GROMACS .gro file of C-alpha atoms in nm:
model
  306
    1MET     CA    1  -1.033   4.071  -2.437
    2ARG     CA    2  -1.136   3.793  -2.205
    3ALA     CA    3  -0.893   3.527  -2.099
    4GLN     CA    4  -0.938   3.205  -2.285
    5SER     CA    5  -1.152   2.961  -2.089
    6SER     CA    6  -1.031   2.612  -2.002
    7ALA     CA    7  -1.300   2.474  -2.232
    8THR     CA    8  -1.147   2.652  -2.535
    9ALA     CA    9  -0.782   2.640  -2.424
   10PRO     CA   10  -0.531   2.463  -2.648
   11PRO     CA   11  -0.516   2.087  -2.577
   12ALA     CA   12  -0.162   2.102  -2.434
   13ILE     CA   13  -0.258   2.376  -2.187
   14ALA     CA   14  -0.578   2.197  -2.089
   15VAL     CA   15  -0.389   1.875  -2.023
   16ALA     CA   16  -0.124   2.055  -1.819
   17THR     CA   17  -0.391   2.234  -1.614
   18ALA     CA   18  -0.578   1.910  -1.552
   19GLY     CA   19  -0.252   1.745  -1.452
   20ARG     CA   20  -0.173   2.015  -1.198
   21GLU     CA   21  -0.526   1.995  -1.057
   22GLY     CA   22  -0.502   1.617  -1.037
   23ARG     CA   23  -0.169   1.634  -0.854
   24GLY     CA   24  -0.309   1.895  -0.616
   25PHE     CA   25  -0.609   1.676  -0.537
   26GLY     CA   26  -0.383   1.376  -0.499
   27THR     CA   27  -0.165   1.566  -0.253
   28LEU     CA   28  -0.475   1.661  -0.053
   29LEU     CA   29  -0.592   1.299  -0.039
   30ALA     CA   30  -0.249   1.175   0.070
   31ALA     CA   31  -0.236   1.449   0.337
   32LEU     CA   32  -0.577   1.342   0.470
   33GLY     CA   33  -0.442   0.990   0.493
   34VAL     CA   34  -0.148   1.116   0.698
   35VAL     CA   35  -0.384   1.294   0.937
   36ALA     CA   36  -0.584   0.974   0.979
   37PHE     CA   37  -0.268   0.772   1.040
   38SER     CA   38  -0.136   1.027   1.290
   39LEU     CA   39  -0.422   0.931   1.524
   40THR     CA   40  -0.343   0.559   1.505
   41PHE     CA   41  -0.093   0.537   1.791
   42PRO     CA   42  -0.300   0.743   2.040
   43ALA     CA   43  -0.611   0.547   1.941
   44THR     CA   44  -0.420   0.221   1.985
   45ALA     CA   45  -0.309   0.334   2.331
   46TRP     CA   46  -0.675   0.397   2.415
   47GLY     CA   47  -0.773   0.058   2.275
   48LEU     CA   48  -0.511  -0.118   2.486
   49GLU     CA   49  -0.685   0.017   2.797
   50GLY     CA   50  -0.963  -0.238   2.741
   51PHE     CA   51  -0.832  -0.498   2.496
   52GLY     CA   52  -0.531  -0.725   2.474
   53PRO     CA   53  -0.291  -0.664   2.184
   54TRP     CA   54  -0.400  -0.967   1.982
   55SER     CA   55  -0.769  -0.895   2.039
   56LEU     CA   56  -0.730  -0.531   1.940
   57VAL     CA   57  -0.546  -0.608   1.617
   58ALA     CA   58  -0.770  -0.896   1.509
   59VAL     CA   59  -1.099  -0.725   1.594
   60ARG     CA   60  -0.998  -0.400   1.421
   61SER     CA   61  -0.916  -0.596   1.106
   62VAL     CA   62  -1.245  -0.786   1.116
   63LEU     CA   63  -1.448  -0.467   1.168
   64ALA     CA   64  -1.264  -0.291   0.886
   65ALA     CA   65  -1.320  -0.594   0.662
   66VAL     CA   66  -1.694  -0.585   0.737
   67ILE     CA   67  -1.706  -0.220   0.630
   68ALA     CA   68  -1.501  -0.288   0.317
   69GLY     CA   69  -1.686  -0.607   0.231
   70SER     CA   70  -2.024  -0.436   0.264
   71ALA     CA   71  -1.911  -0.165   0.021
   72LEU     CA   72  -1.775  -0.420  -0.225
   73LEU     CA   73  -2.099  -0.620  -0.214
   74ALA     CA   74  -2.325  -0.315  -0.236
   75LEU     CA   75  -2.143  -0.191  -0.546
   76ARG     CA   76  -2.114  -0.543  -0.691
   77VAL     CA   77  -1.742  -0.509  -0.743
   78PRO     CA   78  -1.605  -0.819  -0.923
   79LEU     CA   79  -1.331  -1.027  -0.767
   80PRO     CA   80  -0.981  -0.890  -0.832
   81ALA     CA   81  -0.795  -1.034  -1.128
   82ARG     CA   82  -0.569  -1.327  -1.048
   83ARG     CA   83  -0.259  -1.125  -1.141
   84HIS     CA   84  -0.341  -0.870  -0.870
   85ARG     CA   85  -0.386  -1.120  -0.587
   86PRO     CA   86  -0.015  -1.159  -0.496
   87GLY     CA   87   0.008  -0.781  -0.459
   88LEU     CA   88  -0.305  -0.778  -0.244
   89ALA     CA   89  -0.150  -1.047  -0.027
   90VAL     CA   90   0.153  -0.821   0.029
   91VAL     CA   91  -0.080  -0.534   0.124
   92GLY     CA   92  -0.266  -0.761   0.364
   93ALA     CA   93   0.052  -0.899   0.522
   94GLY     CA   94   0.211  -0.557   0.560
   95VAL     CA   95  -0.070  -0.309   0.624
   96VAL     CA   96  -0.361  -0.519   0.754
   97LEU     CA   97  -0.168  -0.761   0.977
   98GLY     CA   98   0.203  -0.685   1.018
   99PHE     CA   99   0.214  -0.314   1.095
  100PRO     CA  100  -0.088  -0.307   1.332
  101LEU     CA  101   0.030  -0.612   1.525
  102LEU     CA  102   0.394  -0.509   1.559
  103THR     CA  103   0.317  -0.150   1.661
  104THR     CA  104   0.048  -0.262   1.905
  105LEU     CA  105   0.295  -0.500   2.071
  106ALA     CA  106   0.545  -0.214   2.086
  107LEU     CA  107   0.295   0.025   2.242
  108GLN     CA  108   0.248  -0.209   2.537
  109THR     CA  109   0.582  -0.088   2.671
  110SER     CA  110   0.659   0.217   2.456
  111THR     CA  111   0.513   0.566   2.460
  112THR     CA  112   0.349   0.704   2.148
  113ALA     CA  113   0.634   0.956   2.118
  114HIS     CA  114   0.888   0.676   2.106
  115ALA     CA  115   0.677   0.473   1.863
  116ALA     CA  116   0.661   0.773   1.631
  117VAL     CA  117   1.019   0.696   1.526
  118VAL     CA  118   0.886   0.427   1.294
  119VAL     CA  119   0.670   0.668   1.098
  120GLY     CA  120   0.956   0.915   1.095
  121LEU     CA  121   1.159   0.664   0.898
  122LEU     CA  122   0.869   0.524   0.696
  123PRO     CA  123   0.878   0.780   0.409
  124LEU     CA  124   1.242   0.705   0.334
  125THR     CA  125   1.185   0.330   0.353
  126THR     CA  126   0.878   0.353   0.131
  127ALA     CA  127   1.073   0.554  -0.127
  128LEU     CA  128   1.345   0.287  -0.122
  129PHE     CA  129   1.091   0.007  -0.171
  130SER     CA  130   0.933   0.208  -0.450
  131ALA     CA  131   1.265   0.247  -0.628
  132LEU     CA  132   1.324  -0.128  -0.607
  133ARG     CA  133   0.970  -0.242  -0.688
  134VAL     CA  134   0.825  -0.001  -0.944
  135GLY     CA  135   1.141   0.151  -1.087
  136ALA     CA  136   1.092   0.500  -0.940
  137ARG     CA  137   1.410   0.709  -0.959
  138PRO     CA  138   1.376   1.029  -0.753
  139SER     CA  139   1.625   1.308  -0.810
  140ARG     CA  140   1.930   1.373  -0.594
  141THR     CA  141   1.758   1.677  -0.445
  142PHE     CA  142   1.464   1.458  -0.350
  143TRP     CA  143   1.688   1.211  -0.166
  144ILE     CA  144   1.883   1.485   0.016
  145ALA     CA  145   1.562   1.646   0.139
  146ALA     CA  146   1.411   1.310   0.231
  147LEU     CA  147   1.719   1.209   0.430
  148ALA     CA  148   1.730   1.547   0.603
  149GLY     CA  149   1.364   1.525   0.698
  150ALA     CA  150   1.397   1.169   0.822
  151ALA     CA  151   1.704   1.264   1.025
  152ALA     CA  152   1.524   1.559   1.184
  153VAL     CA  153   1.225   1.347   1.282
  154LEU     CA  154   1.443   1.062   1.404
  155ALA     CA  155   1.657   1.293   1.616
  156PHE     CA  156   1.349   1.452   1.768
  157THR     CA  157   1.170   1.128   1.850
  158VAL     CA  158   1.481   0.954   1.985
  159GLN     CA  159   1.558   1.256   2.202
  160GLN     CA  160   1.204   1.243   2.336
  161SER     CA  161   1.244   0.877   2.433
  162GLY     CA  162   1.592   0.910   2.581
  163GLY     CA  163   1.762   0.721   2.300
  164ALA     CA  164   1.731   0.381   2.467
  165LEU     CA  165   1.677   0.077   2.245
  166THR     CA  166   1.433  -0.180   2.381
  167THR     CA  167   1.243  -0.485   2.262
  168ALA     CA  168   0.975  -0.245   2.147
  169ASP     CA  169   1.225  -0.098   1.901
  170LEU     CA  170   1.265  -0.436   1.734
  171TYR     CA  171   0.889  -0.449   1.682
  172LEU     CA  172   0.893  -0.094   1.546
  173PHE     CA  173   1.173  -0.150   1.297
  174ALA     CA  174   1.010  -0.470   1.175
  175ALA     CA  175   0.683  -0.280   1.138
  176LEU     CA  176   0.868  -0.018   0.936
  177VAL     CA  177   0.979  -0.275   0.679
  178VAL     CA  178   0.649  -0.459   0.637
  179CYS     CA  179   0.448  -0.136   0.619
  180ALA     CA  180   0.675   0.015   0.354
  181ALA     CA  181   0.631  -0.299   0.145
  182GLY     CA  182   0.254  -0.283   0.186
  183TYR     CA  183   0.238   0.087   0.100
  184THR     CA  184   0.451   0.038  -0.211
  185GLU     CA  185   0.249  -0.255  -0.339
  186GLY     CA  186  -0.078  -0.081  -0.258
  187GLY     CA  187   0.033   0.234  -0.438
  188ARG     CA  188   0.126   0.027  -0.743
  189LEU     CA  189  -0.212  -0.151  -0.745
  190ALA     CA  190  -0.396   0.179  -0.699
  191ARG     CA  191  -0.280   0.277  -1.047
  192VAL     CA  192  -0.486  -0.001  -1.203
  193MET     CA  193  -0.778  -0.029  -0.959
  194PRO     CA  194  -0.950   0.215  -0.719
  195GLY     CA  195  -0.758   0.266  -0.395
  196TRP     CA  196  -1.054   0.173  -0.177
  197GLN     CA  197  -1.078  -0.160  -0.357
  198VAL     CA  198  -0.708  -0.227  -0.293
  199ILE     CA  199  -0.742  -0.205   0.084
  200GLY     CA  200  -1.095  -0.345   0.072
  201TRP     CA  201  -0.991  -0.668  -0.096
  202ALA     CA  202  -0.678  -0.695   0.121
  203LEU     CA  203  -0.896  -0.677   0.432
  204VAL     CA  204  -1.145  -0.931   0.298
  205LEU     CA  205  -0.871  -1.172   0.193
  206CYS     CA  206  -0.736  -1.164   0.550
  207LEU     CA  207  -1.071  -1.268   0.704
  208PRO     CA  208  -0.993  -1.643   0.708
  209LEU     CA  209  -0.707  -1.557   0.942
  210THR     CA  210  -0.840  -1.260   1.139
  211VAL     CA  211  -1.179  -1.413   1.233
  212PRO     CA  212  -1.040  -1.722   1.413
  213VAL     CA  213  -0.759  -1.518   1.571
  214ALA     CA  214  -1.016  -1.267   1.700
  215SER     CA  215  -1.228  -1.549   1.847
  216ILE     CA  216  -0.931  -1.711   2.022
  217ALA     CA  217  -0.786  -1.381   2.145
  218LEU     CA  218  -1.115  -1.256   2.286
  219ALA     CA  219  -1.155  -1.584   2.474
  220HIS     CA  220  -0.809  -1.566   2.632
  221GLU     CA  221  -0.741  -1.194   2.679
  222PRO     CA  222  -0.938  -0.981   2.925
  223VAL     CA  223  -1.179  -0.726   2.777
  224ARG     CA  224  -1.287  -0.410   2.955
  225LEU     CA  225  -1.525  -0.191   2.758
  226THR     CA  226  -1.474   0.179   2.832
  227ALA     CA  227  -1.531   0.498   2.636
  228HIS     CA  228  -1.159   0.514   2.555
  229SER     CA  229  -1.115   0.150   2.456
  230VAL     CA  230  -1.424   0.142   2.233
  231THR     CA  231  -1.341   0.477   2.069
  232GLY     CA  232  -0.985   0.366   2.009
  233LEU     CA  233  -1.097   0.037   1.856
  234LEU     CA  234  -1.351   0.205   1.629
  235TRP     CA  235  -1.098   0.461   1.507
  236VAL     CA  236  -0.821   0.216   1.425
  237ALA     CA  237  -1.077  -0.005   1.247
  238ALA     CA  238  -1.271   0.253   1.045
  239GLY     CA  239  -1.038   0.554   1.037
  240SER     CA  240  -0.687   0.407   1.021
  241GLN     CA  241  -0.750   0.067   0.867
  242PHE     CA  242  -1.002   0.162   0.599
  243VAL     CA  243  -1.083   0.530   0.532
  244GLY     CA  244  -0.727   0.651   0.588
  245LEU     CA  245  -0.584   0.387   0.355
  246VAL     CA  246  -0.849   0.457   0.090
  247VAL     CA  247  -0.749   0.822   0.053
  248TRP     CA  248  -0.381   0.739   0.102
  249TYR     CA  249  -0.364   0.486  -0.181
  250ARG     CA  250  -0.561   0.712  -0.413
  251GLY     CA  251  -0.329   0.999  -0.332
  252MET     CA  252  -0.021   0.783  -0.397
  253ALA     CA  253  -0.163   0.678  -0.733
  254ALA     CA  254  -0.210   1.045  -0.830
  255ILE     CA  255   0.123   1.196  -0.725
  256GLY     CA  256   0.354   0.895  -0.709
  257ILE     CA  257   0.469   0.677  -0.423
  258PRO     CA  258   0.795   0.861  -0.334
  259LYS     CA  259   0.640   1.208  -0.315
  260ALA     CA  260   0.332   1.088  -0.128
  261SER     CA  261   0.549   0.905   0.123
  262GLN     CA  262   0.734   1.226   0.207
  263LEU     CA  263   0.413   1.381   0.337
  264GLN     CA  264   0.443   1.130   0.618
  265LEU     CA  265   0.740   1.325   0.752
  266ALA     CA  266   0.478   1.537   0.927
  267GLN     CA  267   0.304   1.236   1.080
  268PRO     CA  268   0.522   1.192   1.393
  269LEU     CA  269   0.473   1.557   1.486
  270LEU     CA  270   0.098   1.529   1.437
  271THR     CA  271   0.102   1.215   1.649
  272LEU     CA  272   0.282   1.404   1.925
  273VAL     CA  273   0.022   1.678   1.914
  274TRP     CA  274  -0.258   1.422   1.949
  275SER     CA  275  -0.061   1.256   2.229
  276VAL     CA  276  -0.062   1.583   2.422
  277LEU     CA  277  -0.431   1.643   2.363
  278LEU     CA  278  -0.556   1.287   2.409
  279LEU     CA  279  -0.300   1.116   2.632
  280GLY     CA  280  -0.158   1.404   2.837
  281GLU     CA  281   0.200   1.364   2.717
  282HIS     CA  282   0.429   1.669   2.717
  283LEU     CA  283   0.621   1.827   2.428
  284THR     CA  284   0.955   2.004   2.453
  285VAL     CA  285   1.060   2.330   2.288
  286ALA     CA  286   1.225   2.122   2.014
  287ALA     CA  287   0.882   2.044   1.863
  288PRO     CA  288   0.825   2.370   1.668
  289LEU     CA  289   1.187   2.369   1.544
  290THR     CA  290   1.151   2.015   1.413
  291ALA     CA  291   0.814   2.100   1.261
  292ALA     CA  292   0.968   2.388   1.065
  293ALA     CA  293   1.252   2.166   0.939
  294VAL     CA  294   1.007   1.896   0.832
  295LEU     CA  295   0.785   2.142   0.646
  296VAL     CA  296   1.088   2.269   0.452
  297CYS     CA  297   1.184   1.913   0.358
  298ILE     CA  298   0.829   1.836   0.246
  299ALA     CA  299   0.825   2.148   0.030
  300VAL     CA  300   1.154   2.048  -0.135
  301THR     CA  301   1.048   1.690  -0.204
  302GLN     CA  302   0.715   1.801  -0.348
  303ARG     CA  303   0.887   2.039  -0.590
  304SER     CA  304   1.168   1.808  -0.694
  305ARG     CA  305   1.132   1.595  -1.003
  306GLY     CA  306   1.226   1.230  -1.025
   0.00000   0.00000   0.00000
């Protein structure tokens, strides 16, 4: 006797199967976002070879807004509802402006390995913001695994940088807070509107600020166009600022903000790999041990129920 097909399966089974498939696809999208974000710091380091920090941040936002705005116009997407605009402002302040600017300022004096500490702590901070903002209540197992993963990543990245606190650390910790707020608000909005529209409208709404800042910065900061600086600029604009956030917000909407945020525990290690390949930095033997610990924590958080 043949197994019952999904088309003729009982409604409860069909719904459960669809739910599992949806969560699996959501996890894949969130993971793709993490991969895109893991290239942000190395790409920013490349961009700083030819642009000043203010120029790099403002121009990347303008370019990303042009891409997003073109898509919104081509598809004739209506303006966001008034009730969604405060949330979009939080996304813009945190993800479009705050995090890129603060991390770029930090990377002027910090290595990408040291800067990775902020993304090592970001999943835990995002889960905390989620609990406060949208009422998410992860289980005790979830929090234990999240704390363990964050501690492992933090210990690794601090050890790599020598454990010294600098002015760059202040930028990084501030970036951690504003980014977590932007991720949480974006994940909440992605439940009621497509994720690409969330970041798209946030980018467009920031244009009245980013365009004049880009004009002033380009006039006062030196610009040196090289293969590295142009590639870095294009990646942080199209890859990190738009495409990465599109799949990230959609993934968060599918599997929930806390669980999606835990996938970012792998981001610092990915960033270190790219730093070796693209920037010539060196890894220690602690890298594979930390990677194994992080993967275990991710597995636990993904299986735990809030």
